[in-house]
Amino acid sequence: LGSRLERGLVIVPDGDPYAARAAAAGAEVLPAAHPVPDARSVAAGARLLESVASLPAGVQPLFLVSGGS
């Protein structure tokens, strides 16, 4: 999607090999526990809600959910 993306937020389990690639592309990367959530998982979820709430009117967010989500 290139320049059509304004920002990104990626929540990944510890040691995820794609985290560095997402960060290099400009996304905010938050580590969280998997498969059992921990305090970081809760904080990452709160950050996601905060990010969505701050979107300007008319913006269409794109959510990609994978794994056991």
XYZ file of N, CA and C in Angstrom:
207
model
N 0.814 -1.212 0.000
C 0.000 0.000 0.000
C 0.846 1.260 0.000
N 2.129 1.093 0.269
C 3.077 2.200 0.149
C 2.670 3.471 0.867
N 2.668 4.576 0.140
C 2.421 5.891 0.739
C 0.971 6.086 1.168
N 0.090 5.165 0.816
C -1.307 5.295 1.245
C -1.478 4.971 2.728
N -0.470 4.347 3.324
C -0.514 4.067 4.759
C 0.106 5.230 5.513
N -0.631 5.751 6.471
C -0.123 6.857 7.277
C 0.646 6.374 8.496
N 0.184 5.276 9.079
C 0.841 4.741 10.269
C 0.449 3.282 10.430
N 1.190 2.596 11.261
C 0.895 1.199 11.514
C 1.188 0.838 12.953
N 0.468 -0.119 13.448
C 0.676 -0.648 14.791
C 0.647 -2.160 14.669
N 1.729 -2.804 15.095
C 1.851 -4.249 14.991
C 2.104 -4.811 16.390
N 1.271 -5.743 16.801
C 1.435 -6.402 18.092
C 1.920 -7.819 17.806
N 3.087 -8.159 18.322
C 3.723 -9.436 17.990
C 4.171 -10.176 19.249
N 4.237 -11.505 19.170
C 4.786 -12.257 20.300
C 6.299 -12.053 20.386
N 6.844 -12.284 21.554
C 8.293 -12.178 21.753
C 9.038 -12.989 20.700
N 10.104 -12.406 20.169
C 10.953 -13.116 19.232
C 10.396 -13.244 17.830
N 9.325 -12.548 17.521
C 8.740 -12.651 16.181
C 9.745 -12.171 15.137
N 10.031 -12.996 14.128
C 11.052 -12.629 13.143
C 10.653 -11.472 12.238
N 9.374 -11.127 12.193
C 8.926 -10.048 11.313
C 8.829 -8.699 12.013
N 9.057 -8.665 13.311
C 8.950 -7.418 14.067
C 9.918 -6.356 13.547
N 11.150 -6.742 13.261
C 12.144 -5.776 12.781
C 11.743 -5.223 11.422
N 11.176 -6.062 10.575
C 10.734 -5.600 9.258
C 9.600 -4.585 9.395
N 8.654 -4.848 10.296
C 7.547 -3.919 10.511
C 8.060 -2.584 11.060
N 8.999 -2.652 11.993
C 9.576 -1.429 12.552
C 10.325 -0.644 11.484
N 11.068 -1.338 10.631
C 11.813 -0.668 9.568
C 10.880 0.008 8.571
N 9.677 -0.516 8.430
C 8.696 0.074 7.519
C 7.955 1.236 8.170
N 8.290 1.540 9.433
C 7.694 2.690 10.103
C 6.548 2.381 11.036
N 6.247 1.116 11.239
C 5.159 0.745 12.138
C 5.626 0.781 13.586
N 4.717 1.098 14.464
C 4.967 0.971 15.898
C 4.822 -0.513 16.223
N 5.815 -1.102 16.829
C 5.798 -2.534 17.132
C 5.754 -2.724 18.644
N 4.768 -3.476 19.097
C 4.610 -3.739 20.529
C 4.700 -5.241 20.783
N 5.631 -5.666 21.614
C 5.704 -7.087 21.951
C 4.641 -7.454 22.987
N 4.164 -8.680 22.892
C 3.167 -9.174 23.837
C 3.392 -10.679 24.011
N 2.789 -11.238 25.038
C 2.943 -12.664 25.313
C 2.035 -13.486 24.405
N 2.463 -14.723 24.158
C 1.660 -15.642 23.359
C 2.038 -17.059 23.772
N 1.136 -17.927 24.015
C -0.289 -17.852 23.748
C -1.106 -17.312 24.921
N -0.509 -17.185 26.098
C -1.245 -16.687 27.257
C -0.949 -15.197 27.425
N -1.972 -14.337 27.383
C -1.753 -12.900 27.508
C -1.118 -12.536 28.844
N -0.354 -11.444 28.825
C 0.223 -10.911 30.056
C -0.067 -9.413 30.109
N 0.555 -8.713 31.047
C 0.315 -7.273 31.203
C 0.694 -6.509 29.931
N 1.730 -6.962 29.216
C 2.113 -6.292 27.966
C 1.033 -6.461 26.910
N 0.378 -7.613 26.912
C -0.707 -7.869 25.971
C -1.865 -6.901 26.233
N -2.185 -6.716 27.493
C -3.254 -5.788 27.873
C -2.864 -4.361 27.478
N -1.618 -3.979 27.740
C -1.151 -2.639 27.376
C -1.170 -2.440 25.858
N -0.793 -3.466 25.103
C -0.808 -3.368 23.641
C -2.238 -3.214 23.137
N -3.165 -3.936 23.728
C -4.576 -3.794 23.352
C -5.095 -2.405 23.646
N -4.697 -1.852 24.796
C -5.102 -0.492 25.142
C -4.511 0.513 24.154
N -3.267 0.291 23.743
C -2.626 1.172 22.756
C -3.351 1.096 21.418
N -3.790 -0.098 21.037
C -4.547 -0.259 19.802
C -5.847 0.539 19.862
N -6.576 0.423 20.961
C -7.819 1.185 21.111
C -7.560 2.683 21.068
N -6.488 3.123 21.703
C -6.110 4.535 21.700
C -5.800 5.005 20.274
N -5.084 4.192 19.543
C -4.711 4.533 18.170
C -5.947 4.671 17.289
N -6.883 3.736 17.417
C -8.102 3.790 16.614
C -8.944 5.001 17.012
N -9.042 5.273 18.296
C -9.844 6.412 18.769
C -9.288 7.745 18.269
N -7.988 7.797 17.986
C -7.381 9.062 17.555
C -7.443 9.285 16.042
N -8.029 8.335 15.314
C -8.120 8.505 13.867
C -9.055 9.656 13.517
N -8.696 10.465 12.526
C -9.589 11.544 12.089
C -10.871 10.971 11.473
N -11.927 11.759 11.509
C -13.187 11.345 10.897
C -12.958 11.047 9.421
N -13.602 10.006 8.943
C -13.513 9.661 7.534
C -12.363 8.748 7.163
N -11.456 8.504 8.086
C -10.332 7.611 7.806
C -10.821 6.172 7.911
N -10.404 5.348 6.982
C -10.791 3.946 6.978
C -9.630 3.102 7.495
N -9.732 2.586 8.727
C -8.639 1.746 9.235
C -8.648 0.371 8.558
N -7.481 -0.201 8.448
C -7.319 -1.537 7.898
C -6.772 -2.426 9.002
N -7.512 -3.458 9.368
C -7.091 -4.378 10.413
C -6.733 -5.712 9.788
N -5.588 -6.217 10.133
C -5.184 -7.547 9.702
C -4.973 -8.371 10.957
N -5.709 -9.444 11.080
C -5.648 -10.292 12.248
C -5.241 -11.686 11.775
N -4.233 -12.242 12.416
C -3.785 -13.567 11.982
C -3.582 -14.484 13.173
N -3.259 -15.703 12.881
C -3.020 -16.675 13.941
C -4.308 -17.086 14.613
N -4.240 -17.288 15.913
C -5.405 -17.732 16.666
C -6.329 -16.622 17.116
N -6.128 -15.425 16.550
C -6.954 -14.287 16.955
C -8.395 -14.526 16.590
